[in-house]
PDB file of C-alpha atoms in Angstrom:
ATOM      1  CA  MET H   1     -21.284  91.121   3.806  1.00  0.00           C
ATOM      2  CA  PRO H   2     -17.802  89.491   4.244  1.00  0.00           C
ATOM      3  CA  GLU H   3     -18.973  87.809   7.384  1.00  0.00           C
ATOM      4  CA  LYS H   4     -22.266  86.489   5.623  1.00  0.00           C
ATOM      5  CA  TYR H   5     -19.984  85.065   2.763  1.00  0.00           C
ATOM      6  CA  SER H   6     -17.893  83.491   5.269  1.00  0.00           C
ATOM      7  CA  LEU H   7     -20.851  81.725   6.973  1.00  0.00           C
ATOM      8  CA  LYS H   8     -21.980  80.410   3.773  1.00  0.00           C
ATOM      9  CA  LYS H   9     -18.542  79.076   2.940  1.00  0.00           C
ATOM     10  CA  ILE H  10     -18.484  77.256   6.381  1.00  0.00           C
ATOM     11  CA  LEU H  11     -21.938  75.942   6.031  1.00  0.00           C
ATOM     12  CA  SER H  12     -21.157  74.633   2.368  1.00  0.00           C
ATOM     13  CA  ALA H  13     -17.824  72.943   3.557  1.00  0.00           C
ATOM     14  CA  ALA H  14     -19.795  71.182   6.402  1.00  0.00           C
ATOM     15  CA  ILE H  15     -22.583  70.011   4.170  1.00  0.00           C
ATOM     16  CA  LEU H  16     -19.892  68.671   1.666  1.00  0.00           C
ATOM     17  CA  LEU H  17     -18.035  66.870   4.456  1.00  0.00           C
ATOM     18  CA  GLY H  18     -21.178  65.344   5.749  1.00  0.00           C
ATOM     19  CA  ILE H  19     -22.158  64.033   2.367  1.00  0.00           C
ATOM     20  CA  LEU H  20     -18.665  62.705   1.752  1.00  0.00           C
ATOM     21  CA  THR H  21     -18.669  61.087   5.241  1.00  0.00           C
ATOM     22  CA  GLY H  22     -21.950  59.601   4.947  1.00  0.00           C
ATOM     23  CA  GLY H  23     -21.664  58.204   1.390  1.00  0.00           C
ATOM     24  CA  CYS H  24     -18.400  56.237   2.249  1.00  0.00           C
ATOM     25  CA  LYS H  25     -18.452  52.783   3.542  1.00  0.00           C
ATOM     26  CA  LYS H  26     -15.438  50.829   4.955  1.00  0.00           C
ATOM     27  CA  ILE H  27     -14.126  48.402   2.251  1.00  0.00           C
ATOM     28  CA  THR H  28     -14.083  44.815   3.490  1.00  0.00           C
ATOM     29  CA  GLU H  29     -10.449  43.483   3.369  1.00  0.00           C
ATOM     30  CA  GLY H  30     -10.018  40.155   1.661  1.00  0.00           C
ATOM     31  CA  PHE H  31     -12.425  37.398   0.498  1.00  0.00           C
ATOM     32  CA  LEU H  32     -13.362  33.998   1.892  1.00  0.00           C
ATOM     33  CA  SER H  33     -15.165  31.999  -0.793  1.00  0.00           C
ATOM     34  CA  ASP H  34     -18.162  29.655  -0.245  1.00  0.00           C
ATOM     35  CA  GLY H  35     -17.095  27.656  -2.980  1.00  0.00           C
ATOM     36  CA  LEU H  36     -13.686  26.271  -2.184  1.00  0.00           C
ATOM     37  CA  TYR H  37     -13.426  22.519  -2.551  1.00  0.00           C
ATOM     38  CA  VAL H  38     -11.103  19.371  -2.311  1.00  0.00           C
ATOM     39  CA  PRO H  39     -10.293  18.561  -5.975  1.00  0.00           C
ATOM     40  CA  ASP H  40      -9.630  14.859  -5.521  1.00  0.00           C
ATOM     41  CA  ALA H  41     -12.570  14.091  -3.623  1.00  0.00           C
ATOM     42  CA  PRO H  42     -14.007  11.510  -2.703  1.00  0.00           C
ATOM     43  CA  LEU H  43     -10.639  10.447  -1.178  1.00  0.00           C
ATOM     44  CA  THR H  44      -9.261   6.954  -1.089  1.00  0.00           C
ATOM     45  CA  ILE H  45      -7.080   5.885   1.766  1.00  0.00           C
ATOM     46  CA  GLN H  46      -4.832   3.044   0.824  1.00  0.00           C
ATOM     47  CA  ARG H  47      -4.321   1.059   3.933  1.00  0.00           C
ATOM     48  CA  GLY H  48      -1.008   0.379   4.897  1.00  0.00           C
ATOM     49  CA  ASN H  49       0.804   2.728   2.228  1.00  0.00           C
ATOM     50  CA  PRO H  50       3.612   4.312   3.999  1.00  0.00           C
ATOM     51  CA  PHE H  51       3.191   7.551   2.141  1.00  0.00           C
ATOM     52  CA  GLN H  52       0.031   9.052   0.545  1.00  0.00           C
ATOM     53  CA  LYS H  53      -0.495  12.688  -0.080  1.00  0.00           C
ATOM     54  CA  THR H  54      -3.850  14.212  -1.155  1.00  0.00           C
ATOM     55  CA  SER H  55      -4.319  17.336  -3.326  1.00  0.00           C
ATOM     56  CA  ALA H  56      -4.406  20.717  -1.563  1.00  0.00           C
ATOM     57  CA  ILE H  57      -7.856  22.667  -1.206  1.00  0.00           C
ATOM     58  CA  LEU H  58      -8.668  24.758  -4.205  1.00  0.00           C
ATOM     59  CA  ALA H  59      -9.284  28.283  -2.950  1.00  0.00           C
ATOM     60  CA  ASP H  60     -12.004  29.616  -5.471  1.00  0.00           C
ATOM     61  CA  GLY H  61     -10.641  33.029  -5.328  1.00  0.00           C
ATOM     62  CA  THR H  62     -10.130  33.074  -1.564  1.00  0.00           C
ATOM     63  CA  THR H  63      -7.546  35.777  -0.591  1.00  0.00           C
ATOM     64  CA  GLN H  64      -4.120  34.156   0.320  1.00  0.00           C
ATOM     65  CA  PRO H  65      -2.591  33.196   2.529  1.00  0.00           C
ATOM     66  CA  MET H  66      -5.230  30.987   3.921  1.00  0.00           C
ATOM     67  CA  ILE H  67      -4.905  28.463   6.663  1.00  0.00           C
ATOM     68  CA  VAL H  68      -6.897  25.304   6.849  1.00  0.00           C
ATOM     69  CA  LYS H  69      -7.595  23.307  10.079  1.00  0.00           C
ATOM     70  CA  LEU H  70      -9.258  20.003  10.365  1.00  0.00           C
ATOM     71  CA  VAL H  71     -12.158  20.364  12.805  1.00  0.00           C
ATOM     72  CA  ASP H  72     -13.639  16.859  12.896  1.00  0.00           C
ATOM     73  CA  VAL H  73     -13.784  13.272  11.008  1.00  0.00           C
ATOM     74  CA  ARG H  74     -16.745  11.093  11.461  1.00  0.00           C
ATOM     75  CA  ARG H  75     -17.877   7.881  10.086  1.00  0.00           C
ATOM     76  CA  ALA H  76     -20.411   8.455   7.306  1.00  0.00           C
ATOM     77  CA  ASP H  77     -22.745   5.723   8.171  1.00  0.00           C
ATOM     78  CA  THR H  78     -23.319   6.840  11.852  1.00  0.00           C
ATOM     79  CA  HIS H  79     -22.193  10.483  11.692  1.00  0.00           C
ATOM     80  CA  LYS H  80     -20.409   9.890  14.953  1.00  0.00           C
ATOM     81  CA  HIS H  81     -16.849  10.984  15.969  1.00  0.00           C
ATOM     82  CA  ALA H  82     -14.331   8.425  14.284  1.00  0.00           C
ATOM     83  CA  ASP H  83     -12.166   7.840  17.340  1.00  0.00           C
ATOM     84  CA  GLU H  84      -9.985   5.298  15.335  1.00  0.00           C
ATOM     85  CA  PHE H  85      -8.749   8.258  13.313  1.00  0.00           C
ATOM     86  CA  TYR H  86      -7.290   9.995  16.027  1.00  0.00           C
ATOM     87  CA  LYS H  87      -5.601   7.037  17.987  1.00  0.00           C
ATOM     88  CA  GLU H  88      -1.990   6.352  17.626  1.00  0.00           C
ATOM     89  CA  TYR H  89      -0.659   3.042  16.175  1.00  0.00           C
ATOM     90  CA  PRO H  90       2.701   1.322  16.111  1.00  0.00           C
ATOM     91  CA  VAL H  91       4.437   1.837  12.594  1.00  0.00           C
ATOM     92  CA  TYR H  92       7.994   1.340  11.678  1.00  0.00           C
ATOM     93  CA  VAL H  93       9.393   4.524  10.177  1.00  0.00           C
ATOM     94  CA  TYR H  94      12.487   3.889   7.854  1.00  0.00           C
ATOM     95  CA  THR H  95      15.501   6.182   8.089  1.00  0.00           C
ATOM     96  CA  ALA H  96      17.289   4.679   5.120  1.00  0.00           C
ATOM     97  CA  SER H  97      16.200   2.174   2.248  1.00  0.00           C
ATOM     98  CA  VAL H  98      16.732  -1.573   3.074  1.00  0.00           C
ATOM     99  CA  ASP H  99      18.877  -3.231   0.577  1.00  0.00           C
ATOM    100  CA  PRO H 100      18.167  -7.155   0.651  1.00  0.00           C
ATOM    101  CA  ALA H 101      21.566  -7.834  -0.982  1.00  0.00           C
ATOM    102  CA  VAL H 102      23.437  -6.002   1.878  1.00  0.00           C
ATOM    103  CA  ASP H 103      21.029  -6.041   4.818  1.00  0.00           C
ATOM    104  CA  THR H 104      20.363  -9.945   5.278  1.00  0.00           C
ATOM    105  CA  THR H 105      19.593  -9.843   8.929  1.00  0.00           C
ATOM    106  CA  ILE H 106      17.109  -8.324  11.184  1.00  0.00           C
ATOM    107  CA  GLU H 107      19.757  -6.588  13.327  1.00  0.00           C
ATOM    108  CA  GLN H 108      20.875  -4.905  10.035  1.00  0.00           C
ATOM    109  CA  VAL H 109      17.371  -3.981   9.100  1.00  0.00           C
ATOM    110  CA  ASN H 110      16.537  -2.483  12.777  1.00  0.00           C
ATOM    111  CA  LYS H 111      19.429  -0.002  12.380  1.00  0.00           C
ATOM    112  CA  LYS H 112      17.384   1.438   9.375  1.00  0.00           C
ATOM    113  CA  ARG H 113      14.019   1.818  11.198  1.00  0.00           C
ATOM    114  CA  THR H 114      12.507   2.932  14.316  1.00  0.00           C
ATOM    115  CA  LEU H 115       9.085   1.767  15.764  1.00  0.00           C
ATOM    116  CA  LYS H 116       7.017   4.750  16.460  1.00  0.00           C
ATOM    117  CA  GLN H 117       3.546   5.562  17.566  1.00  0.00           C
ATOM    118  CA  LEU H 118       1.688   7.656  15.129  1.00  0.00           C
ATOM    119  CA  LYS H 119      -1.756   8.754  14.157  1.00  0.00           C
ATOM    120  CA  PRO H 120      -2.765   7.602  10.581  1.00  0.00           C
ATOM    121  CA  TYR H 121      -2.371  11.037   9.043  1.00  0.00           C
ATOM    122  CA  GLU H 122      -0.819  14.520   9.324  1.00  0.00           C
ATOM    123  CA  PHE H 123      -3.244  17.336   8.185  1.00  0.00           C
ATOM    124  CA  LEU H 124      -1.482  20.306   6.500  1.00  0.00           C
ATOM    125  CA  ASN H 125      -2.439  24.028   6.513  1.00  0.00           C
ATOM    126  CA  SER H 126      -2.980  23.504   2.723  1.00  0.00           C
ATOM    127  CA  GLY H 127      -5.857  21.175   3.453  1.00  0.00           C
ATOM    128  CA  GLN H 128      -3.857  18.228   2.556  1.00  0.00           C
ATOM    129  CA  PHE H 129      -3.917  14.854   4.284  1.00  0.00           C
ATOM    130  CA  VAL H 130      -0.681  12.875   4.415  1.00  0.00           C
ATOM    131  CA  PHE H 131      -1.386   9.290   5.295  1.00  0.00           C
ATOM    132  CA  ASN H 132       1.166   6.949   6.684  1.00  0.00           C
ATOM    133  CA  GLY H 133       1.459   3.259   7.422  1.00  0.00           C
ATOM    134  CA  ALA H 134      -0.736   3.377  10.453  1.00  0.00           C
ATOM    135  CA  THR H 135      -3.723   3.438   8.038  1.00  0.00           C
ATOM    136  CA  ASP H 136      -3.472  -0.198   8.063  1.00  0.00           C
ATOM    137  CA  SER H 137      -4.962  -0.177  11.521  1.00  0.00           C
ATOM    138  CA  LEU H 138      -8.116   1.653  10.069  1.00  0.00           C
ATOM    139  CA  PRO H 139     -11.182  -0.605   9.401  1.00  0.00           C
ATOM    140  CA  LEU H 140     -11.467  -1.636   5.644  1.00  0.00           C
ATOM    141  CA  GLY H 141     -14.218  -0.455   3.541  1.00  0.00           C
ATOM    142  CA  VAL H 142     -15.365   2.525   5.851  1.00  0.00           C
ATOM    143  CA  THR H 143     -16.222   5.960   4.436  1.00  0.00           C
ATOM    144  CA  TYR H 144     -15.667   8.922   6.502  1.00  0.00           C
ATOM    145  CA  GLU H 145     -16.806  12.599   6.266  1.00  0.00           C
ATOM    146  CA  TYR H 146     -15.059  15.458   7.674  1.00  0.00           C
ATOM    147  CA  ASP H 147     -15.170  19.181   8.501  1.00  0.00           C
ATOM    148  CA  ILE H 148     -12.584  21.961   7.990  1.00  0.00           C
ATOM    149  CA  GLU H 149     -12.192  25.584   8.986  1.00  0.00           C
ATOM    150  CA  VAL H 150     -10.544  28.022   6.812  1.00  0.00           C
ATOM    151  CA  SER H 151      -9.054  31.321   7.919  1.00  0.00           C
ATOM    152  CA  ASN H 152      -7.448  34.415   6.271  1.00  0.00           C
ATOM    153  CA  VAL H 153      -7.364  38.108   6.458  1.00  0.00           C
ATOM    154  CA  ALA H 154     -11.177  38.278   5.874  1.00  0.00           C
ATOM    155  CA  GLY H 155     -11.996  36.284   8.863  1.00  0.00           C
ATOM    156  CA  SER H 156     -12.782  32.303   9.319  1.00  0.00           C
ATOM    157  CA  LYS H 157     -15.361  29.874   7.981  1.00  0.00           C
ATOM    158  CA  LEU H 158     -16.573  26.417   8.898  1.00  0.00           C
ATOM    159  CA  TYR H 159     -16.945  23.950   6.024  1.00  0.00           C
ATOM    160  CA  LYS H 160     -19.258  21.017   7.113  1.00  0.00           C
ATOM    161  CA  ASN H 161     -18.774  17.830   5.072  1.00  0.00           C
ATOM    162  CA  ILE H 162     -16.171  19.307   2.789  1.00  0.00           C
ATOM    163  CA  ALA H 163     -15.481  15.847   1.453  1.00  0.00           C
ATOM    164  CA  THR H 164     -15.541  12.029   1.997  1.00  0.00           C
ATOM    165  CA  MET H 165     -12.839   9.306   2.133  1.00  0.00           C
ATOM    166  CA  THR H 166     -12.977   5.576   2.171  1.00  0.00           C
ATOM    167  CA  THR H 167     -10.351   2.937   3.216  1.00  0.00           C
ATOM    168  CA  VAL H 168      -9.263   0.435   0.750  1.00  0.00           C
ATOM    169  CA  ASP H 169      -6.777  -2.134   0.321  1.00  0.00           C
ATOM    170  CA  PRO H 170      -4.292  -1.797  -2.384  1.00  0.00           C
ATOM    171  CA  PRO H 171      -3.863  -4.924  -4.679  1.00  0.00           C
ATOM    172  CA  LEU H 172      -2.720  -7.624  -2.352  1.00  0.00           C
ATOM    173  CA  ILE H 173      -0.795  -9.699  -5.178  1.00  0.00           C
ATOM    174  CA  THR H 174       0.963  -8.627  -8.187  1.00  0.00           C
ATOM    175  CA  GLU H 175       3.666  -9.873 -10.748  1.00  0.00           C
ATOM    176  CA  THR H 176       1.978 -13.584 -10.854  1.00  0.00           C
ATOM    177  CA  THR H 177       3.273 -16.026 -13.485  1.00  0.00           C
ATOM    178  CA  ALA H 178       3.603 -19.564 -13.705  1.00  0.00           C
ATOM    179  CA  ASN H 179       4.824 -22.159 -16.174  1.00  0.00           C
ATOM    180  CA  CYS H 180       5.859 -25.911 -16.252  1.00  0.00           C
ATOM    181  CA  ASN H 181       7.869 -28.190 -18.512  1.00  0.00           C
ATOM    182  CA  LEU H 182       8.790 -32.002 -18.445  1.00  0.00           C
ATOM    183  CA  PHE H 183      12.528 -32.834 -18.873  1.00  0.00           C
ATOM    184  CA  PRO H 184      12.474 -36.344 -20.132  1.00  0.00           C
ATOM    185  CA  ASP H 185      15.176 -38.636 -18.425  1.00  0.00           C
ATOM    186  CA  ASP H 186      16.431 -39.838 -21.921  1.00  0.00           C
ATOM    187  CA  GLY H 187      17.598 -36.516 -22.735  1.00  0.00           C
ATOM    188  CA  SER H 188      14.955 -35.952 -25.450  1.00  0.00           C
ATOM    189  CA  ALA H 189      13.211 -32.542 -26.260  1.00  0.00           C
ATOM    190  CA  THR H 190      11.387 -30.586 -23.428  1.00  0.00           C
ATOM    191  CA  ILE H 191       7.558 -31.303 -23.393  1.00  0.00           C
ATOM    192  CA  PRO H 192       5.556 -28.219 -22.303  1.00  0.00           C
ATOM    193  CA  MET H 193       3.172 -29.290 -19.575  1.00  0.00           C
ATOM    194  CA  GLY H 194       0.781 -26.313 -19.459  1.00  0.00           C
ATOM    195  CA  GLN H 195       0.412 -23.482 -16.935  1.00  0.00           C
ATOM    196  CA  PRO H 196       0.221 -24.606 -13.156  1.00  0.00           C
ATOM    197  CA  THR H 197      -2.661 -23.198 -11.149  1.00  0.00           C
ATOM    198  CA  MET H 198      -1.506 -20.631  -8.668  1.00  0.00           C
ATOM    199  CA  THR H 199      -3.833 -20.087  -5.798  1.00  0.00           C
ATOM    200  CA  ILE H 200      -2.845 -17.375  -3.141  1.00  0.00           C
ATOM    201  CA  THR H 201      -4.902 -17.084   0.038  1.00  0.00           C
ATOM    202  CA  ARG H 202      -4.291 -14.411   2.709  1.00  0.00           C
ATOM    203  CA  VAL H 203      -5.565 -16.469   5.837  1.00  0.00           C
ATOM    204  CA  SER H 204      -4.484 -13.525   8.510  1.00  0.00           C
ATOM    205  CA  GLU H 205      -3.855  -9.878   8.396  1.00  0.00           C
ATOM    206  CA  SER H 206      -1.239 -10.139  11.099  1.00  0.00           C
ATOM    207  CA  GLY H 207       2.156 -11.555  10.763  1.00  0.00           C
ATOM    208  CA  ALA H 208       4.399 -11.760   7.743  1.00  0.00           C
ATOM    209  CA  SER H 209       4.767 -15.273   6.508  1.00  0.00           C
ATOM    210  CA  VAL H 210       4.284 -17.391   3.121  1.00  0.00           C
ATOM    211  CA  ILE H 211       3.493 -21.081   3.376  1.00  0.00           C
ATOM    212  CA  LEU H 212       4.479 -22.325  -0.240  1.00  0.00           C
ATOM    213  CA  LYS H 213       3.156 -25.619  -1.334  1.00  0.00           C
ATOM    214  CA  ILE H 214       3.839 -27.398  -4.656  1.00  0.00           C
ATOM    215  CA  THR H 215       1.238 -30.047  -5.229  1.00  0.00           C
ATOM    216  CA  ASP H 216       0.145 -32.508  -7.962  1.00  0.00           C
ATOM    217  CA  LYS H 217      -3.088 -32.202  -9.940  1.00  0.00           C
ATOM    218  CA  ASN H 218      -4.987 -33.629  -6.974  1.00  0.00           C
ATOM    219  CA  GLY H 219      -3.643 -31.095  -4.592  1.00  0.00           C
ATOM    220  CA  ASN H 220      -1.263 -33.616  -2.912  1.00  0.00           C
ATOM    221  CA  PRO H 221       1.807 -31.821  -1.722  1.00  0.00           C
ATOM    222  CA  PHE H 222       5.256 -32.785  -2.625  1.00  0.00           C
ATOM    223  CA  ASN H 223       7.686 -33.145   0.292  1.00  0.00           C
ATOM    224  CA  PRO H 224      10.498 -30.530   0.283  1.00  0.00           C
ATOM    225  CA  LYS H 225      11.953 -32.105   3.530  1.00  0.00           C
ATOM    226  CA  LYS H 226      12.597 -35.406   1.798  1.00  0.00           C
ATOM    227  CA  GLY H 227      14.014 -33.953  -1.359  1.00  0.00           C
ATOM    228  CA  GLU H 228      10.913 -34.263  -3.478  1.00  0.00           C
ATOM    229  CA  ILE H 229      11.393 -30.455  -4.440  1.00  0.00           C
ATOM    230  CA  ILE H 230      14.951 -29.485  -5.368  1.00  0.00           C
ATOM    231  CA  LYS H 231      16.515 -26.351  -6.864  1.00  0.00           C
ATOM    232  CA  ARG H 232      17.301 -26.165 -10.555  1.00  0.00           C
ATOM    233  CA  GLY H 233      21.073 -25.432 -11.183  1.00  0.00           C
ATOM    234  CA  ASP H 234      21.955 -21.900 -10.432  1.00  0.00           C
ATOM    235  CA  ARG H 235      18.410 -20.350 -10.746  1.00  0.00           C
ATOM    236  CA  PRO H 236      16.752 -18.610  -7.980  1.00  0.00           C
ATOM    237  CA  ILE H 237      14.355 -20.305  -5.506  1.00  0.00           C
ATOM    238  CA  PHE H 238      12.204 -19.161  -2.608  1.00  0.00           C
ATOM    239  CA  GLU H 239      15.149 -18.763  -0.180  1.00  0.00           C
ATOM    240  CA  ASN H 240      16.813 -16.211  -2.656  1.00  0.00           C
ATOM    241  CA  TYR H 241      14.000 -13.876  -1.811  1.00  0.00           C
ATOM    242  CA  ALA H 242      13.793 -14.602   1.925  1.00  0.00           C
ATOM    243  CA  ARG H 243      16.666 -12.561   3.062  1.00  0.00           C
ATOM    244  CA  PHE H 244      15.956 -12.040   6.794  1.00  0.00           C
ATOM    245  CA  HIS H 245      15.015 -15.422   8.117  1.00  0.00           C
ATOM    246  CA  PRO H 246      15.971 -19.033   7.106  1.00  0.00           C
ATOM    247  CA  ILE H 247      13.201 -21.107   5.096  1.00  0.00           C
ATOM    248  CA  GLU H 248      11.647 -23.752   7.298  1.00  0.00           C
ATOM    249  CA  TYR H 249      11.030 -26.990   5.430  1.00  0.00           C
ATOM    250  CA  THR H 250       8.060 -29.239   6.297  1.00  0.00           C
ATOM    251  CA  ASP H 251       6.513 -32.477   4.988  1.00  0.00           C
ATOM    252  CA  THR H 252       4.234 -30.212   2.918  1.00  0.00           C
ATOM    253  CA  ALA H 253       5.418 -26.871   2.580  1.00  0.00           C
ATOM    254  CA  MET H 254       8.350 -24.220   2.637  1.00  0.00           C
ATOM    255  CA  ILE H 255       7.667 -21.525   5.075  1.00  0.00           C
ATOM    256  CA  CYS H 256       9.216 -18.038   5.069  1.00  0.00           C
ATOM    257  CA  ASN H 257       8.841 -15.238   7.530  1.00  0.00           C
ATOM    258  CA  PHE H 258       9.512 -12.262   5.152  1.00  0.00           C
ATOM    259  CA  GLU H 259       9.408  -9.615   7.807  1.00  0.00           C
ATOM    260  CA  ILE H 260       9.010  -6.603   5.555  1.00  0.00           C
ATOM    261  CA  ALA H 261       6.400  -6.119   2.777  1.00  0.00           C
ATOM    262  CA  PRO H 262       6.200  -6.164  -0.222  1.00  0.00           C
ATOM    263  CA  PHE H 263       7.658  -9.700  -0.642  1.00  0.00           C
ATOM    264  CA  PRO H 264       9.806 -10.251  -2.516  1.00  0.00           C
ATOM    265  CA  LEU H 265      11.245  -6.886  -1.491  1.00  0.00           C
ATOM    266  CA  SER H 266      13.293  -6.632  -4.677  1.00  0.00           C
ATOM    267  CA  LYS H 267      14.012  -8.468  -7.926  1.00  0.00           C
ATOM    268  CA  TYR H 268      16.926 -10.876  -7.839  1.00  0.00           C
ATOM    269  CA  SER H 269      19.999 -10.385 -10.008  1.00  0.00           C
ATOM    270  CA  ASN H 270      22.940 -12.805 -10.042  1.00  0.00           C
ATOM    271  CA  GLY H 271      25.812 -13.055 -12.566  1.00  0.00           C
ATOM    272  CA  GLY H 272      24.388 -10.265 -14.701  1.00  0.00           C
ATOM    273  CA  THR H 273      21.083 -11.956 -15.045  1.00  0.00           C
ATOM    274  CA  ASN H 274      17.927 -10.123 -13.751  1.00  0.00           C
ATOM    275  CA  TRP H 275      15.525 -12.917 -12.719  1.00  0.00           C
ATOM    276  CA  ASN H 276      12.832 -10.503 -11.706  1.00  0.00           C
ATOM    277  CA  TYR H 277      10.717 -12.456  -9.072  1.00  0.00           C
ATOM    278  CA  LEU H 278      11.054 -15.811 -10.585  1.00  0.00           C
ATOM    279  CA  MET H 279      11.537 -18.954  -8.768  1.00  0.00           C
ATOM    280  CA  TYR H 280      12.497 -22.340 -10.284  1.00  0.00           C
ATOM    281  CA  TYR H 281      12.159 -25.811  -8.988  1.00  0.00           C
ATOM    282  CA  ARG H 282      12.337 -29.537 -10.049  1.00  0.00           C
ATOM    283  CA  ILE H 283      10.473 -32.577  -9.061  1.00  0.00           C
ATOM    284  CA  PRO H 284      12.755 -35.503 -10.018  1.00  0.00           C
ATOM    285  CA  SER H 285      11.095 -38.256 -11.917  1.00  0.00           C
ATOM    286  CA  ALA H 286      11.435 -40.589  -8.853  1.00  0.00           C
ATOM    287  CA  PHE H 287       8.665 -38.632  -6.967  1.00  0.00           C
ATOM    288  CA  VAL H 288       6.109 -37.983  -9.713  1.00  0.00           C
ATOM    289  CA  SER H 289       4.102 -39.840 -12.611  1.00  0.00           C
ATOM    290  CA  ILE H 290       3.069 -37.998 -15.651  1.00  0.00           C
ATOM    291  CA  ASP H 291      -0.453 -38.485 -17.209  1.00  0.00           C
ATOM    292  CA  LYS H 292      -0.003 -40.913 -20.415  1.00  0.00           C
ATOM    293  CA  THR H 293      -2.479 -38.439 -22.380  1.00  0.00           C
ATOM    294  CA  LEU H 294       0.632 -36.046 -22.359  1.00  0.00           C
ATOM    295  CA  THR H 295       3.473 -38.602 -22.868  1.00  0.00           C
ATOM    296  CA  THR H 296       4.817 -41.909 -22.042  1.00  0.00           C
ATOM    297  CA  LYS H 297       8.223 -40.741 -21.405  1.00  0.00           C
ATOM    298  CA  ILE H 298       9.682 -40.522 -17.799  1.00  0.00           C
ATOM    299  CA  GLY H 299      11.218 -37.326 -16.631  1.00  0.00           C
ATOM    300  CA  SER H 300      11.361 -34.561 -14.017  1.00  0.00           C
ATOM    301  CA  VAL H 301       8.798 -31.700 -13.642  1.00  0.00           C
ATOM    302  CA  ASN H 302      10.109 -28.278 -13.698  1.00  0.00           C
ATOM    303  CA  PRO H 303       7.704 -25.433 -12.686  1.00  0.00           C
ATOM    304  CA  LEU H 304       8.719 -21.750 -12.621  1.00  0.00           C
ATOM    305  CA  PHE H 305       6.609 -19.160 -10.963  1.00  0.00           C
ATOM    306  CA  ALA H 306       6.468 -15.860  -9.405  1.00  0.00           C
ATOM    307  CA  PHE H 307       4.428 -13.642  -7.309  1.00  0.00           C
ATOM    308  CA  ARG H 308       4.557 -10.518  -5.207  1.00  0.00           C
ATOM    309  CA  LEU H 309       2.667  -9.954  -1.980  1.00  0.00           C
ATOM    310  CA  MET H 310       2.088  -6.010  -1.368  1.00  0.00           C
ATOM    311  CA  LYS H 311       1.055  -6.225   2.224  1.00  0.00           C
ATOM    312  CA  ALA H 312       1.965  -8.113   5.514  1.00  0.00           C
ATOM    313  CA  GLY H 313      -0.140 -11.049   6.578  1.00  0.00           C
ATOM    314  CA  VAL H 314      -0.032 -14.672   6.467  1.00  0.00           C
ATOM    315  CA  TYR H 315      -0.361 -16.268   3.009  1.00  0.00           C
ATOM    316  CA  VAL H 316      -0.833 -19.751   1.663  1.00  0.00           C
ATOM    317  CA  VAL H 317       0.571 -20.021  -1.741  1.00  0.00           C
ATOM    318  CA  GLU H 318      -0.224 -23.211  -3.675  1.00  0.00           C
ATOM    319  CA  ILE H 319       1.342 -24.147  -7.085  1.00  0.00           C
ATOM    320  CA  ARG H 320      -0.602 -27.062  -8.549  1.00  0.00           C
ATOM    321  CA  LEU H 321       1.129 -28.835 -11.227  1.00  0.00           C
ATOM    322  CA  PRO H 322      -0.796 -29.927 -14.276  1.00  0.00           C
ATOM    323  CA  LYS H 323      -0.918 -33.758 -15.453  1.00  0.00           C
ATOM    324  CA  THR H 324       1.113 -34.991 -12.528  1.00  0.00           C
ATOM    325  CA  THR H 325       0.545 -37.347  -9.748  1.00  0.00           C
ATOM    326  CA  ARG H 326       2.779 -37.631  -6.668  1.00  0.00           C
ATOM    327  CA  LYS H 327       4.074 -41.272  -6.321  1.00  0.00           C
TER     328      LYS H 327
END
């Protein structure tokens, strides 16, 4: 009887162990969601922006830590690998800020920057792009698609076409304003002449120059080389913002190699007055006639204007003065 009882106990324990063993499954460690996504998609790449950082991938409950790797970038129109995204381009990297009031020569500026070869981006483990100035070498208006791989304790997964991104140019021109007044030679009251027409044309993406022309109502340029355009007292002019190279004066224009965008690099202050980006000039009465519909008085024409160019390139800026004819 004791032996029979012991055998029953052994058999019962074995059956229970078998049930417990067969009924238990290994618990999967961690979770890797199918629904993680890029929160700011579709992305916009501002060409030439020295620092642009996108948002991190939203994990949708995926177990942390997770590591995101960039697998491929393709042009969305052809679905082919975007070679231009992986090339290195020359980019100035600044080690300190440039102060136009102090750093007035290229030699001084070069002490604060280094020319490096960089890809247009860095890709972080968080799934973020950090774009740099090399994006200026990417073609404009192109949409790209990209794939990522996400890994964590649960394994890894490929996410095809997780998002798209498109290259755009930021606004090229900001801070525009213009005005013009007649100062009669007889000392009588100032006569408003109306707003000049400002036309800014980017004629080349390479280089860093402004060709500034001040013209009459017919588009005939006044001659700065012969004194037809002069400064106005102690107020700022073009050369106050052109810090790194001297202004070149021709028969039709004032030309500045501004070297660093944006131009002007900073607002101009002098004697406690902040002039923002304004430039003041005078056309003496000896070189200009005024429309009789405005006045019969003789006097100087006094334009003021401002503009700011946000990217490098060669620009032609024309300030066309209303109700004027060059003599």
